[in-house]
Amino acid sequence: MIEILYFAWLREKIGLPRERVETGAATVADLVQELALRDDAYALAFADLTSLRVALDQELADFDAPLAGVREVAFFPPMTGG
Amino acid sequence: MTAPLIRVEAAAFDQGAELNRFASAAGAAGAVVSFSGLVRDEGGILEALEIEHYPAMTALAIQAIAEEAARRWSLTATLVIHRFGRLVPGEAIMMVATAARHRREAFEAAEFLMDYLKSRAPFWKKAFTAGGAEWVAAKASDEEALGRWG
């Protein structure tokens, strides 16, 4: 089981802030592909990966990063702090 | 260097009091630089800014940025305060303060902290105007600003 978190407009497009998912995805990109196949809302949210960032267990990562051992995956738009 | 002071909170803070406390604790350093980021009124149209963050990651990410600053410059103290929640124009969103023996180090480290907080700390801003609400997009220039730090 993996905990998936969504923030900002991604959270709004998908319609929930977090969910637990049973997945065999090997990488972040594989997980994205699985999610995008669910329905139009997910497909739309993940349509353009260049506009998204991902963190694995609270650390920024790349979309080709492996998911083995990861407990929490967070997807979000580019950050706007400061 | 003392451990960076990092606070992520919803409540408003008193910039003057924070700076005074920081400066007196940083004591003998010699140079203190601070920066405050306030909510812009966008020519009078902005009603509020809502700041969302990733609670489990925010302090960790800021800590990593502050530690990197401490590796690059000899700082005697660092402070980062960043708010989340709903803020109105003129309110302070965040402040950073750095203390060092010489001003150049304090200035550069403060700029480095700001550049990284902008695009590497997990905050997102939503702007509310009479016309509706819109997520603030990250600027290409913010990402480019990181390039100068190598």
XYZ file of C-alpha atoms in Angstrom:
232
model
C 0.000 0.000 0.000
C 1.187 3.451 -0.933
C -0.191 6.725 0.369
C -0.645 9.260 -2.428
C -1.020 12.974 -1.705
C -2.169 15.735 -4.056
C -1.687 19.461 -3.585
C -2.944 22.748 -5.036
C -4.719 22.560 -8.426
C -3.866 18.888 -8.742
C -5.833 18.191 -5.539
C -8.755 20.196 -6.926
C -8.723 18.460 -10.320
C -8.616 15.002 -8.776
C -11.056 15.943 -6.047
C -9.251 14.523 -3.033
C -6.193 15.394 -0.946
C -4.944 11.834 -0.383
C -5.702 8.197 -0.997
C -4.213 4.789 -0.299
C -3.435 2.739 -3.372
C -2.470 -0.887 -3.940
C -0.020 -0.825 -6.818
C 2.641 -2.904 -8.477
C 4.101 0.114 -10.276
C 7.897 -0.020 -10.434
C 8.485 3.693 -10.951
C 6.684 6.988 -10.418
C 6.004 7.160 -14.167
C 4.358 3.706 -14.025
C 2.186 4.827 -11.122
C 1.167 7.966 -13.031
C 0.196 5.816 -16.000
C -1.948 3.602 -13.740
C -3.677 6.603 -12.182
C -4.249 8.352 -15.518
C -6.136 5.295 -16.782
C -8.689 5.487 -13.967
C -10.947 8.235 -15.328
C -11.002 11.597 -17.094
C -10.249 13.619 -13.958
C -6.996 11.708 -13.349
C -6.128 11.686 -17.053
C -6.550 15.462 -17.193
C -4.622 16.057 -13.975
C -1.641 14.029 -15.197
C -1.829 15.113 -18.857
C 1.341 17.223 -18.712
C 4.088 15.907 -16.446
C 6.317 18.897 -17.155
C 3.855 20.945 -15.097
C 4.107 18.547 -12.139
C 6.615 17.712 -9.430
C 6.842 14.617 -7.274
C 8.201 13.890 -3.798
C 8.907 10.399 -2.473
C 8.745 10.117 1.310
C 8.913 13.926 1.554
C 11.923 14.343 -0.764
C 11.814 15.747 -4.296
C 12.388 13.054 -6.905
C 12.216 12.424 -10.659
C 9.412 10.672 -12.496
C 11.711 7.781 -13.403
C 12.564 7.128 -9.737
C 11.821 3.605 -8.423
C 8.976 3.116 -5.945
C 10.448 0.151 -4.063
C 10.209 0.789 -0.323
C 8.435 4.133 -0.771
C 5.516 4.754 1.591
C 4.344 8.212 0.565
C 4.182 9.742 -2.911
C 3.153 13.384 -3.286
C 2.234 15.041 -6.586
C 2.025 18.802 -6.942
C 2.578 21.762 -9.283
C 5.855 23.717 -9.212
C 6.190 25.313 -5.781
C 5.544 28.989 -5.127
C 7.015 29.711 -1.715
C 8.601 32.882 -0.400
C 26.711 27.925 13.748
C 23.657 27.373 15.894
C 20.947 25.134 14.448
C 18.712 27.011 11.972
C 15.503 28.284 13.559
C 12.614 27.209 11.344
C 8.963 27.956 11.935
C 6.034 27.068 9.674
C 2.844 28.468 11.140
C -0.548 29.998 10.404
C -0.364 32.798 12.953
C 0.855 36.296 12.121
C 4.270 37.197 13.502
C 5.839 40.474 14.599
C 8.733 41.115 12.207
C 10.354 43.707 14.462
C 10.232 41.543 17.563
C 11.528 38.524 15.633
C 14.423 40.512 14.210
C 15.341 41.986 17.594
C 15.300 38.569 19.247
C 17.365 37.085 16.423
C 19.899 39.915 16.469
C 20.374 39.773 20.224
C 20.841 35.992 20.180
C 23.194 36.177 17.182
C 25.077 38.597 19.416
C 28.694 39.032 18.528
C 28.367 38.025 14.873
C 28.689 41.573 13.551
C 26.286 41.415 10.598
C 22.591 40.609 10.462
C 20.515 40.702 7.274
C 16.777 40.127 7.116
C 14.183 39.937 4.366
C 10.403 39.947 4.713
C 7.980 38.916 1.987
C 4.581 40.628 2.151
C 1.331 39.939 0.317
C 1.214 42.260 -2.721
C -2.118 43.995 -3.387
C -1.677 43.530 -7.173
C -2.852 47.060 -7.884
C -5.712 46.821 -5.421
C -7.472 43.802 -6.938
C -6.209 41.103 -4.570
C -8.556 40.264 -1.710
C -6.623 37.435 -0.150
C -3.892 34.914 -0.704
C -4.347 31.357 0.463
C -1.148 29.453 1.085
C -1.244 25.670 1.073
C 1.699 23.530 2.122
C 2.782 19.930 2.604
C 3.026 19.679 6.387
C 5.116 16.492 6.528
C 7.686 17.904 4.107
C 7.802 21.679 4.608
C 10.086 21.946 7.625
C 12.357 19.185 6.280
C 12.753 20.965 2.952
C 13.495 24.315 4.623
C 15.950 22.601 6.976
C 17.819 21.114 3.994
C 17.985 24.548 2.307
C 19.244 26.193 5.517
C 21.882 23.482 5.979
C 23.090 24.008 2.419
C 23.372 27.758 3.119
C 25.409 26.975 6.239
C 27.789 24.832 4.166
C 28.364 27.642 1.682
C 28.733 30.616 4.037
C 29.995 30.857 7.592
C 26.777 31.853 9.268
C 26.447 32.122 13.009
C 22.637 31.894 12.919
C 19.728 31.482 10.496
C 16.010 32.124 10.918
C 13.192 31.174 8.529
C 9.532 31.850 9.326
C 6.922 30.955 6.691
C 3.174 31.206 7.119
C 0.347 29.244 5.569
C -3.414 29.787 5.453
C -5.347 32.868 4.404
C -3.513 36.204 4.311
C -4.573 39.670 3.171
C -2.495 42.295 1.305
C 0.210 43.867 3.421
C 0.562 40.908 5.763
C 3.964 39.282 6.130
C 4.079 35.853 4.481
C 7.571 35.012 5.554
C 10.906 36.285 6.749
C 14.473 35.092 6.685
C 17.348 36.406 8.760
C 21.013 35.489 8.625
C 23.876 36.400 10.932
C 27.535 36.277 9.979
C 30.813 38.012 10.826
C 30.673 40.045 7.623
C 27.797 41.566 5.710
C 28.563 39.996 2.331
C 28.084 36.499 3.709
C 24.872 37.457 5.476
C 23.481 39.123 2.315
C 24.422 36.286 -0.017
C 23.097 33.583 2.286
C 19.787 35.454 2.693
C 19.433 35.686 -1.101
C 20.272 32.022 -1.500
C 17.640 31.103 1.099
C 15.029 33.236 -0.666
C 15.810 31.802 -4.105
C 15.465 28.239 -2.833
C 12.418 28.868 -0.649
C 10.639 30.246 -3.732
C 10.858 27.076 -5.769
C 12.030 24.239 -3.503
C 9.869 24.608 -0.394
C 6.437 22.949 -0.777
C 4.120 25.957 -0.688
C 1.432 26.905 -3.211
C -0.420 30.204 -3.405
C -3.976 30.782 -4.519
C -4.976 34.375 -5.284
C -8.526 35.515 -4.553
C -9.931 38.543 -6.394
C -13.451 39.821 -7.050
C -13.222 37.914 -10.343
C -12.570 34.548 -8.730
C -9.686 32.440 -7.491
C -6.581 31.359 -9.345
C -3.469 29.360 -8.435
C -0.331 31.463 -8.728
C 1.936 29.933 -11.378
C 5.635 29.475 -10.722
C 7.782 31.839 -12.802
C 10.507 30.625 -15.131
C 12.695 33.384 -13.659
C 12.386 31.809 -10.198
C 13.735 28.532 -11.520
C 16.477 30.352 -13.451
C 17.483 32.203 -10.283
C 18.737 28.904 -8.855
C 21.214 28.596 -11.728
C 23.510 31.287 -10.378
C 24.209 29.277 -7.211
C 25.761 26.417 -9.240
